[in-house]
Short mmCIF file of C-alpha atoms and ligand atoms in Angstrom, two decimals:
data_model
loop_
_atom_site.label_atom_id
_atom_site.label_comp_id
_atom_site.label_asym_id
_atom_site.label_seq_id
_atom_site.Cartn_x
_atom_site.Cartn_y
_atom_site.Cartn_z
CA MET A 569 61.50 96.44 86.12
CA ARG A 570 65.14 97.04 84.34
CA ARG A 571 68.38 96.71 86.22
CA MET A 572 70.68 99.76 85.99
CA VAL A 573 74.27 98.70 84.30
CA LYS A 574 76.96 100.53 86.52
CA PRO A 575 79.80 101.63 84.85
CA LYS A 576 82.68 99.51 84.86
CA VAL A 577 85.86 101.28 86.23
CA PHE A 578 89.76 100.24 86.93
CA VAL A 579 90.96 101.81 90.29
CA THR A 580 94.88 101.56 90.38
CA ARG A 581 95.66 101.38 94.35
CA THR A 582 93.61 101.72 97.37
CA ILE A 583 92.55 105.24 97.62
CA LEU A 584 91.28 106.00 101.29
CA ASP A 585 87.84 105.68 102.06
CA GLN A 586 85.99 108.98 101.14
CA GLY A 587 87.07 108.79 97.46
CA LEU A 588 86.13 104.79 97.21
CA ASN A 589 83.03 104.29 98.50
CA LEU A 590 82.00 107.48 95.90
CA ILE A 591 83.53 104.97 93.52
CA THR A 592 81.79 102.00 94.85
CA GLY A 593 78.64 103.10 95.44
CA TYR A 594 78.28 104.85 91.27
CA CYS A 595 80.63 102.24 89.65
CA ASP A 596 81.42 98.44 89.31
CA ALA A 597 84.96 99.01 89.94
CA ASP A 598 87.85 96.88 89.89
CA VAL A 599 90.42 97.95 92.74
CA TRP A 600 94.04 96.67 92.14
CA PRO A 601 94.60 94.91 95.76
CA GLY A 602 99.41 95.61 95.79
CA GLU A 603 100.87 97.41 98.43
CA MET A 604 103.06 98.32 94.75
CA PRO A 605 101.58 99.82 91.37
CA PRO A 606 99.93 97.62 88.93
CA GLY A 607 102.63 96.71 85.80
CA ARG A 608 101.40 97.96 81.98
CA GLY A 609 99.91 94.47 81.48
CA GLU A 610 98.35 94.20 84.35
CA ILE A 611 96.75 97.72 83.82
CA LEU A 612 95.76 96.46 80.37
CA GLU A 613 94.28 93.28 82.19
CA GLY A 614 92.50 95.28 84.63
CA ALA A 615 90.96 97.94 82.68
CA ARG A 616 89.99 96.71 79.80
CA GLY A 617 86.69 97.42 78.55
CA ALA A 618 86.19 99.79 81.34
CA ASP A 619 84.69 103.12 81.01
CA GLY A 620 86.77 104.83 83.56
CA LEU A 621 90.29 105.04 84.80
CA LEU A 622 91.55 106.55 88.32
CA CYS A 623 95.75 106.18 88.24
CA LEU A 624 98.18 107.38 90.21
CA LEU A 625 101.31 109.27 89.89
CA THR A 626 103.20 106.15 90.02
CA ASP A 627 101.15 104.58 86.68
CA ARG A 628 102.63 105.86 83.63
CA ILE A 629 99.19 105.83 81.24
CA ASP A 630 99.71 106.58 77.04
CA GLY A 631 97.83 105.97 74.62
CA ALA A 632 99.01 103.16 73.72
CA ILE A 633 97.84 101.91 77.70
CA MET A 634 94.26 104.47 76.37
CA ASP A 635 93.70 102.29 73.27
CA GLY A 636 94.34 98.90 74.82
CA ILE A 637 91.18 99.77 77.68
CA GLY A 638 89.49 100.11 74.36
CA PRO A 639 87.19 102.97 73.04
CA GLN A 640 84.54 103.24 75.78
CA LEU A 641 87.55 104.51 77.69
CA LYS A 642 85.29 107.66 78.96
CA VAL A 643 87.05 109.74 81.41
CA ILE A 644 90.75 109.30 83.71
CA SER A 645 91.30 110.69 86.95
CA ASN A 646 94.75 111.04 88.44
CA HIS A 647 94.81 111.20 92.35
CA ALA A 648 97.76 113.97 92.01
CA VAL A 649 97.39 117.36 91.26
CA GLY A 650 100.72 116.89 89.21
CA PHE A 651 99.89 114.57 85.95
CA ASP A 652 103.16 114.22 84.40
CA ASN A 653 102.55 110.64 84.28
CA ILE A 654 99.82 110.70 81.55
CA VAL A 655 100.05 112.05 78.34
CA VAL A 656 97.64 114.27 77.83
CA SER A 657 98.28 114.78 74.46
CA ASP A 658 97.04 111.24 73.61
CA ALA A 659 94.07 111.83 76.02
CA THR A 660 93.16 114.58 74.13
CA ALA A 661 93.52 113.27 70.68
CA ARG A 662 91.36 110.44 71.93
CA GLY A 663 88.65 112.88 73.75
CA ILE A 664 89.15 111.55 76.97
CA PRO A 665 89.18 114.23 79.87
CA VAL A 666 91.82 113.63 82.56
CA GLY A 667 90.97 114.99 86.02
CA ASN A 668 93.88 116.12 88.53
CA THR A 669 93.14 117.20 91.94
CA PRO A 670 94.63 121.20 92.69
CA GLY A 671 94.07 123.22 95.36
CA ILE A 672 93.77 120.63 97.80
CA LEU A 673 97.18 120.05 98.80
CA THR A 674 98.97 123.16 98.43
CA ASP A 675 98.74 123.91 102.63
CA ALA A 676 100.16 120.49 103.40
CA THR A 677 102.66 120.54 100.61
CA ALA A 678 103.50 124.00 101.54
CA ASP A 679 103.97 122.80 105.37
CA MET A 680 106.51 120.08 103.93
CA THR A 681 108.47 122.64 102.33
CA PHE A 682 108.97 124.04 105.38
CA ALA A 683 110.00 121.39 107.10
CA LEU A 684 112.61 120.36 104.58
CA MET A 685 114.20 123.80 104.72
CA LEU A 686 114.21 123.77 108.56
CA ALA A 687 115.32 119.70 108.48
CA ALA A 688 118.41 120.17 105.60
CA GLY A 689 119.16 124.12 106.95
CA ARG A 690 119.18 123.11 110.78
CA ARG A 691 120.52 119.35 110.22
CA ILE A 692 117.93 118.15 112.27
CA VAL A 693 118.51 114.63 110.99
CA GLU A 694 121.72 114.73 110.99
CA GLY A 695 121.83 115.83 114.66
CA GLU A 696 119.48 113.00 115.62
CA ARG A 697 121.51 110.71 113.90
CA ALA A 698 124.40 111.96 116.07
CA VAL A 699 122.18 111.28 119.56
CA ARG A 700 120.99 107.97 118.19
CA THR A 701 124.64 106.60 117.93
CA GLY A 702 125.93 108.45 120.24
CA SER A 703 128.41 109.61 118.32
CA TRP A 704 127.04 113.39 120.26
CA LYS A 705 129.45 113.70 123.06
CA THR A 706 128.85 116.98 124.17
CA TRP A 707 127.30 120.42 124.49
CA SER A 708 129.64 122.63 122.28
CA PRO A 709 129.70 126.46 120.77
CA ALA A 710 130.74 125.31 116.94
CA PHE A 711 128.83 122.04 117.12
CA MET A 712 126.36 121.12 114.28
CA LEU A 713 125.94 125.11 113.19
CA GLY A 714 123.48 125.87 110.57
CA ALA A 715 121.09 127.89 108.51
CA ASP A 716 119.47 131.37 109.96
CA PHE A 717 115.31 131.96 108.53
CA ALA A 718 114.88 135.48 109.98
CA ARG A 719 116.30 138.17 107.71
CA ALA A 720 117.23 134.85 105.12
CA THR A 721 116.50 135.37 101.13
CA LEU A 722 113.77 132.70 100.09
CA GLY A 723 114.14 131.94 96.16
CA LEU A 724 110.44 130.30 94.81
CA VAL A 725 111.02 128.66 91.64
CA GLY A 726 107.24 128.82 90.41
CA PHE A 727 105.11 131.11 91.76
CA GLY A 728 101.78 129.13 91.64
CA ARG A 729 99.90 128.23 94.48
CA ILE A 730 102.39 125.47 96.68
CA GLY A 731 104.95 128.35 95.66
CA ARG A 732 102.60 131.39 97.35
CA ALA A 733 101.33 129.43 100.47
CA VAL A 734 105.78 128.51 101.07
CA ALA A 735 105.68 132.14 100.93
CA HIS A 736 102.69 132.68 103.34
CA ARG A 737 104.84 130.94 105.98
CA ALA A 738 108.16 132.74 105.12
CA SER A 739 106.69 135.81 106.16
CA GLY A 740 105.79 134.43 109.55
CA PHE A 741 109.74 133.38 109.80
CA GLY A 742 110.88 137.27 109.05
CA MET A 743 112.09 136.25 105.52
CA ARG A 744 112.62 138.03 102.66
CA ILE A 745 110.95 136.36 99.13
CA LEU A 746 112.32 136.32 95.72
CA TYR A 747 110.46 134.50 93.08
CA HIS A 748 110.89 133.56 89.16
CA ASP A 749 108.13 131.76 87.48
CA PRO A 750 108.10 132.36 83.55
CA SER A 751 104.10 132.76 83.71
CA PRO A 752 102.03 136.08 84.59
CA VAL A 753 102.16 136.30 87.71
CA ILE A 754 99.47 137.93 90.00
CA PRO A 755 100.68 139.89 93.33
CA GLU A 756 100.12 137.64 96.46
CA PRO A 757 98.17 139.30 99.06
CA GLY A 758 99.70 139.78 102.34
CA VAL A 759 103.16 138.86 100.93
CA ALA A 760 106.20 140.93 100.18
CA ALA A 761 108.00 139.14 97.46
CA GLU A 762 109.50 140.11 94.48
CA PRO A 763 110.13 138.75 91.25
CA ALA A 764 113.33 138.23 90.42
CA GLU A 765 115.75 136.69 87.05
CA LEU A 766 116.33 133.13 87.96
CA HIS A 767 120.18 134.19 88.13
CA VAL A 768 119.48 136.87 90.37
CA LEU A 769 117.34 134.92 92.64
CA LEU A 770 120.86 132.11 92.40
CA ARG A 771 122.68 134.75 93.18
CA GLU A 772 121.02 135.61 96.29
CA ALA A 773 118.63 133.43 97.79
CA ASP A 774 119.99 131.28 101.11
CA PHE A 775 117.05 129.06 100.56
CA VAL A 776 116.14 128.18 97.15
CA SER A 777 112.76 125.85 97.17
CA ILE A 778 111.49 124.56 93.49
CA HIS A 779 107.56 124.76 92.85
CA THR A 780 107.32 124.12 88.92
CA PRO A 781 105.59 121.31 86.84
CA LEU A 782 107.31 118.94 85.43
CA ASP A 783 108.06 119.44 81.67
CA ASN A 784 110.36 119.18 79.16
CA ALA A 785 111.57 122.85 80.16
CA THR A 786 112.03 122.15 83.86
CA ARG A 787 113.44 118.46 82.97
CA HIS A 788 116.91 118.55 84.70
CA MET A 789 116.52 121.96 85.07
CA VAL A 790 118.80 122.07 88.75
CA ASN A 791 121.64 120.70 87.10
CA ALA A 792 125.49 121.88 87.73
CA ALA A 793 125.25 125.14 86.22
CA PHE A 794 122.09 125.84 88.02
CA LEU A 795 123.56 124.58 91.52
CA ALA A 796 127.02 126.27 90.75
CA SER A 797 125.35 129.75 90.92
CA MET A 798 124.12 128.82 93.99
CA LYS A 799 125.44 130.30 97.29
CA PRO A 800 127.84 127.75 99.01
CA THR A 801 125.56 128.71 102.40
CA ALA A 802 122.51 127.89 100.07
CA VAL A 803 119.74 125.13 100.73
CA LEU A 804 117.97 123.62 97.85
CA VAL A 805 114.81 122.12 98.69
CA ASN A 806 112.16 120.43 95.97
CA THR A 807 108.46 118.89 96.94
CA ALA A 808 107.59 119.07 93.34
CA ARG A 809 108.93 116.24 90.73
CA GLY A 810 112.41 114.67 91.03
CA PRO A 811 113.10 114.91 87.54
CA ILE A 812 113.06 118.35 87.56
CA VAL A 813 117.07 117.59 89.58
CA ASP A 814 119.66 116.25 87.78
CA GLN A 815 120.80 114.50 90.87
CA ALA A 816 124.54 113.33 89.86
CA ALA A 817 125.00 117.06 89.55
CA LEU A 818 123.08 117.76 92.92
CA TYR A 819 125.51 114.72 94.66
CA GLU A 820 128.69 116.46 93.25
CA ALA A 821 127.70 119.89 94.61
CA LEU A 822 126.64 118.35 98.29
CA ARG A 823 129.77 116.20 98.23
CA SER A 824 131.75 119.02 97.69
CA LYS A 825 130.09 121.51 99.87
CA ARG A 826 128.87 123.77 97.03
CA ILE A 827 126.01 124.30 98.27
CA PHE A 828 125.53 123.78 101.96
CA ALA A 829 122.50 121.11 102.12
CA ALA A 830 119.57 119.95 100.45
CA GLY A 831 115.64 118.24 101.33
CA LEU A 832 113.86 116.75 98.60
CA ASP A 833 110.50 114.59 99.18
CA VAL A 834 110.80 113.70 95.37
CA THR A 835 113.25 112.26 93.80
CA ASP A 836 114.62 110.16 90.74
CA PRO A 837 113.47 107.31 91.02
CA GLU A 838 111.25 106.94 93.46
CA PRO A 839 112.73 104.98 96.02
CA LEU A 840 116.03 105.87 95.19
CA PRO A 841 118.21 102.08 95.09
CA PRO A 842 120.03 101.35 97.97
CA GLY A 843 123.31 101.83 97.08
CA SER A 844 122.55 105.39 95.72
CA PRO A 845 125.59 107.65 96.53
CA LEU A 846 122.85 110.71 97.98
CA LEU A 847 122.23 108.19 100.28
CA GLU A 848 126.10 108.55 102.44
CA LEU A 849 125.44 111.89 101.87
CA ASP A 850 125.43 113.93 105.57
CA ASN A 851 123.83 117.03 104.02
CA LEU A 852 121.06 115.39 102.42
CA VAL A 853 117.51 114.90 104.06
CA VAL A 854 115.41 112.75 101.62
CA CYS A 855 111.61 111.84 101.99
CA PRO A 856 109.15 109.42 100.67
CA HIS A 857 107.14 111.66 98.65
CA ILE A 858 104.40 112.37 101.19
CA ALA A 859 104.33 116.21 101.06
CA SER A 860 100.61 115.44 100.83
CA ALA A 861 100.26 113.16 102.97
CA SER A 862 98.27 114.29 105.77
CA TRP A 863 94.87 112.71 106.77
CA ALA A 864 92.41 115.33 105.64
CA THR A 865 94.56 116.19 102.22
CA ARG A 866 94.89 112.73 101.20
CA ALA A 867 90.99 112.31 102.36
CA ARG A 868 90.36 114.95 99.98
CA MET A 869 92.34 113.76 97.22
CA SER A 870 90.61 110.40 97.32
CA LEU A 871 87.27 112.69 96.86
CA MET A 872 88.16 115.07 93.91
CA ALA A 873 89.75 112.45 92.20
CA ALA A 874 86.32 109.88 92.67
CA GLU A 875 84.38 113.21 91.77
CA ASN A 876 86.39 113.69 88.74
CA LEU A 877 85.98 110.24 87.88
CA ILE A 878 82.20 109.97 88.12
CA ALA A 879 81.93 112.99 86.28
CA GLY A 880 83.67 111.58 83.60
CA LEU A 881 81.45 108.42 83.21
CA LYS A 882 78.07 110.89 83.66
CA GLY A 883 79.32 113.08 80.18
CA GLU A 884 79.72 115.93 82.37
CA ARG A 885 82.31 118.43 82.68
CA LEU A 886 85.24 117.42 85.14
CA PRO A 887 85.15 119.57 88.42
CA ASN A 888 89.18 119.24 87.58
CA CYS A 889 90.09 119.07 84.12
CA VAL A 890 93.68 119.23 82.92
CA ASN A 891 93.14 119.48 79.23
CA PRO A 892 89.58 121.72 78.91
CA GLU A 893 90.33 121.56 74.97
CA VAL A 894 88.25 117.98 74.80
CA TYR A 895 85.44 119.62 75.72
CA ALA A 896 85.95 122.57 72.64
CA LYS A 897 86.16 119.63 70.14
CA GLU A 898 83.18 118.64 71.07
CA LYS A 899 81.08 121.38 69.35
C1 DGY B 734 100.47 115.81 93.66
O1 DGY B 734 99.62 115.37 94.07
O2 DGY B 734 100.91 115.40 92.47
C2 DGY B 734 101.82 115.16 94.40
O3 DGY B 734 102.99 115.03 94.15
C3 DGY B 734 101.27 113.80 95.03
O4 DGY B 734 100.96 114.41 96.30
#
């Protein structure tokens, strides 16, 4: 009787059981055990000879890594919807499909966006600190005033899945919604959102929330000029990718009260170094890239990443592929 040889895969971190069980059932899996991400050398060493790679947004995967793994590499599955950590053009040039996890983290990310809007706009973290440190003495009429939500204007920079889900939440809060998206946008049912040029959105929005991918066009898009175009009472929120914001410019805008506050789930680098001047600011709320960190969402992400990986190993089309042109090339 012939034994079936299982495909060999390298998984760059322990993912949730839902996905991991699927992978270990089908593959000979080597799972990086560390709490910290593997370095380049460790990825190369662990993945050399693998048929599949499941990686995280903390792993930079480029052509040199792909070549080091070897020509047998059939699939790269990213455990994230964003895929700026992978040089996709390098994968495409090698005919390797790259998978991601779209859709399933939309609601969790939109919830986190709103949580940051509320936390930064209503000074929740600053207020909590005042209570804990005993610096709050008594209720007083002008103490810790913050932003209103009802009838305020929300400016969404990017109106894809997550931007739209934020718009639904904002409608419930009675906000006016503007969006700016350079790609063609179809209207979102149930939401009265108006398209706007970026300069108009920045001029009118009380909250500006970033929902674009990170690419050459959006790197440092939120720079000094962008921030200078916002209202001095406005709040900036970023749950997309850290490098979209020029953090030196943001520091200056927050320090000088050029804008009221910011809420960041993502930074550059992650985490911010302990001495980062941003961490000295009371009008910044910063979280450790947890927008998708809800139980069900992370379980679904692990499953979706596992399904992409296994489809690629079987030579099937990935259920969610960011470079479908690899299939066209085969014909
Ligand atoms: C993603 O999937 O791109 C998020 O940033 C991580 O949850």
